[in-house]
C-alpha positions as semicolon CSV with decimal commas, in nm:
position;residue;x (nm);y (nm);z (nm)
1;X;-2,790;1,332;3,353
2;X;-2,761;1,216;3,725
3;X;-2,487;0,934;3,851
4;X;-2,428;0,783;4,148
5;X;-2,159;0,936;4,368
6;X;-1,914;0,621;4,339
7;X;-1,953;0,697;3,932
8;X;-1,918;1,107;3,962
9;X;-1,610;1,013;4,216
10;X;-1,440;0,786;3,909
11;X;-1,496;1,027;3,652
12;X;-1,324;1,323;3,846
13;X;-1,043;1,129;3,961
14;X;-0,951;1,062;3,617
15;X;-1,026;1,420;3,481
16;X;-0,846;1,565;3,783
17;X;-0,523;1,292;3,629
18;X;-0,577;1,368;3,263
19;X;-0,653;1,772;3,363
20;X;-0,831;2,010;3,144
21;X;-0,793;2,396;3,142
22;X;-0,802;2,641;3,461
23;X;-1,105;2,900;3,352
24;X;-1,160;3,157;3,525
25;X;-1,491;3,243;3,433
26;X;-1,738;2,953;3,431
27;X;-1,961;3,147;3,257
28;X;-1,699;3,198;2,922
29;X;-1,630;2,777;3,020
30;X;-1,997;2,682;2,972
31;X;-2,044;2,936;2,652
32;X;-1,734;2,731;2,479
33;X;-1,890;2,400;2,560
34;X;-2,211;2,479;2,433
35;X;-2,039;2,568;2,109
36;X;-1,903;2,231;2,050
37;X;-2,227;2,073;2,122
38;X;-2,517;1,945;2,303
39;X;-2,316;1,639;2,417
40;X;-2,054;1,821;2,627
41;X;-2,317;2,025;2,841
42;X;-2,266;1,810;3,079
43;X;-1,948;1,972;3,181
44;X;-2,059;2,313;3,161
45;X;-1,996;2,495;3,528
46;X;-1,764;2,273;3,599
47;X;-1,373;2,413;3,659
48;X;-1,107;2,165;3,596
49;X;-0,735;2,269;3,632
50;X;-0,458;2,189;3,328
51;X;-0,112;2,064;3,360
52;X;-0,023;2,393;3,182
53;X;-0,108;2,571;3,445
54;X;0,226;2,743;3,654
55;X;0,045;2,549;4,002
56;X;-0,110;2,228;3,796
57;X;0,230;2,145;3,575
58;X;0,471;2,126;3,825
59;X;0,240;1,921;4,084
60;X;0,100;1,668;3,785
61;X;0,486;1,607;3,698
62;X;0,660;1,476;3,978
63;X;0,340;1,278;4,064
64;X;0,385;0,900;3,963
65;X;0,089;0,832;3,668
66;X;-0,087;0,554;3,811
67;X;-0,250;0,228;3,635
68;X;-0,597;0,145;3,710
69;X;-0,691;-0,202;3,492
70;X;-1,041;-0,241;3,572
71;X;-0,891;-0,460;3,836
72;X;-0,695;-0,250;4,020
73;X;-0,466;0,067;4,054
74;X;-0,128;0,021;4,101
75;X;0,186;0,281;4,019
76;X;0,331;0,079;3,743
77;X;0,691;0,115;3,876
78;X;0,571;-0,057;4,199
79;X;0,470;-0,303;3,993
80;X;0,850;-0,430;3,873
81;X;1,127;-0,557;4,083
82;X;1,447;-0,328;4,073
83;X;1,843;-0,448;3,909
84;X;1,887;-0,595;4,235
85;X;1,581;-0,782;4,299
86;X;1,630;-0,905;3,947
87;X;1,961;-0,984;3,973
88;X;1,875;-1,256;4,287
89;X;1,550;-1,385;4,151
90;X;1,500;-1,685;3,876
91;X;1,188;-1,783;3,756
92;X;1,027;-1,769;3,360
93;X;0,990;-1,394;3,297
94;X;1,008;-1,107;3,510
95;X;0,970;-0,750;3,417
96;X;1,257;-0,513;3,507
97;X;1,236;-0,135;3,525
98;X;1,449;0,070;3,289
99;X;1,292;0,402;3,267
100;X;0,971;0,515;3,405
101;X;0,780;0,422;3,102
102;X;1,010;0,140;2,938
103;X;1,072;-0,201;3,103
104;X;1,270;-0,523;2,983
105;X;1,125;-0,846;2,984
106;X;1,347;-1,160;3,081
107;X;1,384;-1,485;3,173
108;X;1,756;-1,486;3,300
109;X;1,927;-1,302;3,557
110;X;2,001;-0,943;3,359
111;X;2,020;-0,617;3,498
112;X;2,028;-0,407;3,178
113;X;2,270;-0,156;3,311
114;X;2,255;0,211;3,130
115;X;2,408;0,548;3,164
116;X;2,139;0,728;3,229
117;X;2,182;1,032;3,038
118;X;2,186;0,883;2,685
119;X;2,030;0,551;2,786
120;X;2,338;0,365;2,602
121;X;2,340;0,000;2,748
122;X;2,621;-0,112;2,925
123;X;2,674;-0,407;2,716
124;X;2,537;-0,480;2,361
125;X;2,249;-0,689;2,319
126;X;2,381;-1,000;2,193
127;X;2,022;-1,068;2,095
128;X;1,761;-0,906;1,803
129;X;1,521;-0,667;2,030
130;X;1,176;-0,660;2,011
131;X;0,989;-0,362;2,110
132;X;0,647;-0,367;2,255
133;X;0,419;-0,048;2,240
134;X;0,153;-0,179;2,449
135;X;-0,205;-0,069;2,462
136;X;-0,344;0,162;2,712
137;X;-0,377;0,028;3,032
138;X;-0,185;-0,285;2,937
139;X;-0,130;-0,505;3,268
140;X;0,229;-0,670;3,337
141;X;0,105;-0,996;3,315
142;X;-0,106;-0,954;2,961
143;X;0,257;-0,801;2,837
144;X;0,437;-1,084;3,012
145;X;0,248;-1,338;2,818
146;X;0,348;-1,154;2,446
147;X;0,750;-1,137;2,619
148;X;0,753;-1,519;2,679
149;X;0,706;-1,569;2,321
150;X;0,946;-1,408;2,170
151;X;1,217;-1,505;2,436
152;X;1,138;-1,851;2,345
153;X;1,266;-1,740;1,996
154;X;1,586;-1,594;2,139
155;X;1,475;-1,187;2,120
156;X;1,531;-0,953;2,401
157;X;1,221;-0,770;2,471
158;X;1,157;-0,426;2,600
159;X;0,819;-0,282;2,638
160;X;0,685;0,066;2,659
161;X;0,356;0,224;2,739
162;X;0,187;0,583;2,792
163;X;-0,088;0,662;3,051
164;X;-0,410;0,858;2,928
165;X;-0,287;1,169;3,105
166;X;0,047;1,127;2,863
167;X;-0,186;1,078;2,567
168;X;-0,469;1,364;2,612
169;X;-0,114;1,594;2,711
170;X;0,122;1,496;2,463
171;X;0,370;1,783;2,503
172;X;0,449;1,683;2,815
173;X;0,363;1,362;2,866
174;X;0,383;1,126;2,538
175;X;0,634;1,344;2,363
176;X;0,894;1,292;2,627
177;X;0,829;0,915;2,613
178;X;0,916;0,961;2,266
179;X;1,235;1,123;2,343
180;X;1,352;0,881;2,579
181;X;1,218;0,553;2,323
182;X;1,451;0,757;2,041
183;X;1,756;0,832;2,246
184;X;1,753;0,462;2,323
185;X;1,743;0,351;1,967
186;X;1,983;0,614;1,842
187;X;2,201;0,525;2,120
188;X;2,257;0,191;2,087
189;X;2,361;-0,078;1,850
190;X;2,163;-0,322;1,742
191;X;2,363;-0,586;1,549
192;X;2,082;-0,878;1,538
193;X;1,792;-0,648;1,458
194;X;1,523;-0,470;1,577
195;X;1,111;-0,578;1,570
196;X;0,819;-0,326;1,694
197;X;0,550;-0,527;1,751
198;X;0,282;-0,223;1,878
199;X;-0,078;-0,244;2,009
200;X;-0,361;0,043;1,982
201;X;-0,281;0,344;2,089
202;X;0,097;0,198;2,074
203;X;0,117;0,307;1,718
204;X;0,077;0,655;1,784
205;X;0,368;0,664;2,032
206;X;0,547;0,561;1,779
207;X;0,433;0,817;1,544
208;X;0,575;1,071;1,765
209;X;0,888;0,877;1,707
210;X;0,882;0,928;1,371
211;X;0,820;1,270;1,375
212;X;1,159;1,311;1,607
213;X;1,351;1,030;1,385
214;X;1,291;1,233;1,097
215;X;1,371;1,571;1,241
216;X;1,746;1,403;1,341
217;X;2,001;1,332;1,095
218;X;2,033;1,057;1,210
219;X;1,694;0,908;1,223
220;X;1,716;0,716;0,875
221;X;2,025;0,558;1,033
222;X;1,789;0,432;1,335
223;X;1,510;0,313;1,122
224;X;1,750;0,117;0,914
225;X;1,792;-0,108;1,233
226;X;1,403;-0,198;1,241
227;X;1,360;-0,538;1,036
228;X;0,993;-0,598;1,095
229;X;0,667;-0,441;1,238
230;X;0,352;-0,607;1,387
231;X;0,048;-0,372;1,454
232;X;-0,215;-0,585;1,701
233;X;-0,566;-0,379;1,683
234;X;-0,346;-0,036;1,569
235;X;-0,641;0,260;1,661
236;X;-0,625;0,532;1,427
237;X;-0,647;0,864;1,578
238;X;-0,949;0,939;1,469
239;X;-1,084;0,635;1,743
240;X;-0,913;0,798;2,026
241;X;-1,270;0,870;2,148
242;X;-1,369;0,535;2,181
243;X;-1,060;0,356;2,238
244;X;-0,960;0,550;2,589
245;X;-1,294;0,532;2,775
246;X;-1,301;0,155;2,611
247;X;-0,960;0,136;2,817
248;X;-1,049;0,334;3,101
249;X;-1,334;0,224;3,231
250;X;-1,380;-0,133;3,033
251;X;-1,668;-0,253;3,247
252;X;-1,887;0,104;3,296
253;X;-2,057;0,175;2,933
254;X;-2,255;0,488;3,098
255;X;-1,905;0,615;3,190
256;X;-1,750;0,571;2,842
257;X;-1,996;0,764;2,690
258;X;-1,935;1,027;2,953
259;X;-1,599;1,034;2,857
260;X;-1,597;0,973;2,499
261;X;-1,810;1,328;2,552
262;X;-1,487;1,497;2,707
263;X;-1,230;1,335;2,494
264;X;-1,437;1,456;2,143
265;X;-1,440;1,824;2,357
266;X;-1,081;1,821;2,468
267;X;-0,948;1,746;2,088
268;X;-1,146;2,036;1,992
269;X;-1,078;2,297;2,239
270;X;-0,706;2,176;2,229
271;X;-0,623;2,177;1,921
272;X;-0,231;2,349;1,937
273;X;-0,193;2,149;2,306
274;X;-0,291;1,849;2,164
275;X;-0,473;1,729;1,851
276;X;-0,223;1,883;1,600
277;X;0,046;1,638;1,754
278;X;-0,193;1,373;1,692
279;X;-0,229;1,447;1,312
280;X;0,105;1,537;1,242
281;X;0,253;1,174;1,370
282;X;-0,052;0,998;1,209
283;X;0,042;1,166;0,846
284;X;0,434;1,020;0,918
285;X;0,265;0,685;1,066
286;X;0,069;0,672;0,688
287;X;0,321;0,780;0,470
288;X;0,678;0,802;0,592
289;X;0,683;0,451;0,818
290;X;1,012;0,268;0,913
291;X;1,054;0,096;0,540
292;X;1,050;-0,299;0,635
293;X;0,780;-0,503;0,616
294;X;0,468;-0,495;0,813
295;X;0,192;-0,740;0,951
296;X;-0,112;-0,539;1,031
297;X;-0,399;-0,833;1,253
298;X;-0,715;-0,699;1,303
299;X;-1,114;-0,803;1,363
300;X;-1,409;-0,766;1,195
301;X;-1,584;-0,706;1,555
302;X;-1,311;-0,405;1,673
303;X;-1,469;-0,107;1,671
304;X;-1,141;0,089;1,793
305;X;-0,863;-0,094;1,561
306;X;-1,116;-0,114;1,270
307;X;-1,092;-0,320;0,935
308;X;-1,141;-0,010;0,719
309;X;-0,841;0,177;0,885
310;X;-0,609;-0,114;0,854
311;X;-0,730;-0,181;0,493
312;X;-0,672;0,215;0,435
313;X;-0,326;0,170;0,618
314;X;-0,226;-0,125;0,382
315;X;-0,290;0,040;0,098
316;X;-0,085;0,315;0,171
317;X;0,213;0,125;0,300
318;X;0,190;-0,086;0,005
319;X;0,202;0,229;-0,254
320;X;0,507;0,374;-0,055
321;X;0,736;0,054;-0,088
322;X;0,667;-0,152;0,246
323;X;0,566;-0,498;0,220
324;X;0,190;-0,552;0,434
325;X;0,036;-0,854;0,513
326;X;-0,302;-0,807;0,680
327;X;-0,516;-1,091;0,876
328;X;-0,891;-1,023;0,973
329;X;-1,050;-1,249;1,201
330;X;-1,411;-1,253;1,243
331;X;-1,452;-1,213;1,561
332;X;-1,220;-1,106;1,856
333;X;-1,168;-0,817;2,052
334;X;-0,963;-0,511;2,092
335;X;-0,630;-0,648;2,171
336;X;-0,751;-0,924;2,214
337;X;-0,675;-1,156;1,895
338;X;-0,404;-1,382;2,054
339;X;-0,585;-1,484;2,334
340;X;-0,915;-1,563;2,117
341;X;-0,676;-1,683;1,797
342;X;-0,365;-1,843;2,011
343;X;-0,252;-2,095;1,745
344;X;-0,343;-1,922;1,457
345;X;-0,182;-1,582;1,603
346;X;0,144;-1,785;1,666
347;X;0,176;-1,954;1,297
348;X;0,124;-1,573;1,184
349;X;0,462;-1,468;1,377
350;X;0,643;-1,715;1,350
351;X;0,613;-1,694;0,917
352;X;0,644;-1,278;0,969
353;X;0,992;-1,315;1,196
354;X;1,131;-1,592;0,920
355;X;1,061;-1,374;0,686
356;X;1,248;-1,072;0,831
357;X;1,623;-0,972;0,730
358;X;1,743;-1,100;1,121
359;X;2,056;-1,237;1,134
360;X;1,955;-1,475;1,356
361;X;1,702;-1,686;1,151
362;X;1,983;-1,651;0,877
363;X;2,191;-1,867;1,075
364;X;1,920;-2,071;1,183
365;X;1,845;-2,105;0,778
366;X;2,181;-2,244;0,718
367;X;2,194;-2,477;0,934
């Protein structure tokens, strides 16, 4: 199968970021692809290089992971304004960078200050926190729009994503995210509360949470602060093959199934780099979740965040103690509920946050 050279250039830029294995024989390379299948001969004599390689590792991780939307690429931390920018700017809501892959959304002059070995804030959030595990991809702005609504209901609201080479590498790429999103929680107190609301691929980042949480002696401790979960379009991991070239290349269907090719290839050759990780946090995500109740919103017309794996999910949940409430439209797309179901998405919050053990709306409620 032929492609133009624009197409051929996009697909090995992104290989080249996600990497692959170094092989020193393309003749043992093209054997093993043609072994897992007609469909991934069309990378057979082709040599890509892995970030486990001694030269590709140490090159891949001081390079800054860049964000390409389908609109643009951008390095995400050029995106945000730094504590000092923040600190002389007003306006609505503006993003401010906390780690590499975390970043706080206000709409008031706060600078967030941290140590930055343990990540323990300065001050205490006076506030409950929401946390955002946004979708792949996920633009500022699209996040921006999620952080004005809860800041109208008085939350802080810190957001953190993963790029696709974080997700296809999880050792050294998602699994540090992890790290950092636990050492924050563990870290800190949170005397108002804590919500996850997560997107897609967001809910396996925070599997890989959970498997750290409940490694730590601790970790019941931190998932006693979590009041509430939301899961927008949650992709189980058995749609990681559609739901990254879906997110990669949103507008190129001849390139997503190119790459939904090399993603079903690279779970199979890389199974101990890679796909155990992404079982072993599903299991925990199934049947050892943070034990508060859950609001699971989905479409009929998904094909990444399905109805039947959110139906399997609830029924799980439900048979292992946590509360799930599950809404199905119709018709919208991946991640894309709130902007087709505004109103309707809104009412659905608003009832799941009154509903939640925050001592906030307890106040409110007495009043």
């Amino acid at each position: 199968m032929l492609f133009p050279a624009s197409s051929r250039t996009l697909l090995h830029r992104w290989i080249n970021q996600c990497g692959v294995f170094e092989s020193r024989s393309l003749k043992t390379t093209g054997l093993q692809i043609r072994q897992l299948g007609a469909s991934a001969s069309l990378f057979a004599g082709v040599q890509f290089t892995a970030p486990y390689s001694s030269s590709g590792l140490s090159r891949r991780l001081k390079e800054q992971q860049t964000i390409s939307s389908g609109y643009s690429s951008k390095k995400y931390s050029n995106m945000l304004p730094s504590h000092e920018t923040m600190a002389q700017r007003g306006g609505p809501v503006e993003p401010v960078r906390f780690t590499k892959n975390m970043t706080f959304f206000s709409n008031r002059k706060q600078s967030y200050e941290k140590d930055i070995h343990s990540l323990r804030l300065t001050e205490t959030l006076d506030k409950p926190l929401v946390f955002i595990f946004a979708w792949l991809q996920a633009s500022e702005k699209h996040l921006a729009k999620y952080a004005d609504f809860y800041l109208d209901q008085g939350f802080e609201v810190l957001c953190v994503h993963i790029t696709p080479w974080q997700l296809v590498w999880p050792v050294n790429g998602s699994q540090k995210v992890a790290a950092d999103v636990v050492k924050f929680l563990t870290n800190n107190a949170f005397p108002e509360g804590i919500v996850i609301h997560g997107f897609s691929v967001g809910g396996y980042l925070w599997g890989e949470c959970l498997v750290k949480l409940h490694a730590d002696p601790a970790g019941k401790s931190v998932l006693a602060k979590i009041r509430g979960q939301v899961w927008d379009s949650l992709a189980d991991i058995t749609e990681i093959p559609v739901g990254v070239p879906h997110a990669v290349l949103p507008h190129n269907p001849t390139l997503q199934g190119v790459l939904r090719n090399y993603i079903n290839y690279h779970m199979k050759l890389f199974h101990e780099e890679a796909t155990q990780y992404y079982v072993k946090c599903t299991h925990l995500f199934h049947y050892e979740p943070a034990q508060c109740p859950a609001l699971l919103l989905v479409s009929k017309t998904d094909p990444v965040g399905t109805e039947k794996a959110n139906n399997r999910l609830r029924s799980i949940w439900e048979s292992v103690g946590v509360k799930t409430s599950l809404k199905c439209w119709d018709k919208s797309p991946h991640v894309g509920h709130f902007h087709k179901h505004r109103d309707e998405y809104i009412e659905l919050l608003l009832a799941h946050l009154r509903a939640l053990d925050l001592p906030m709306y307890n106040r409110k409620a007495k009043l």
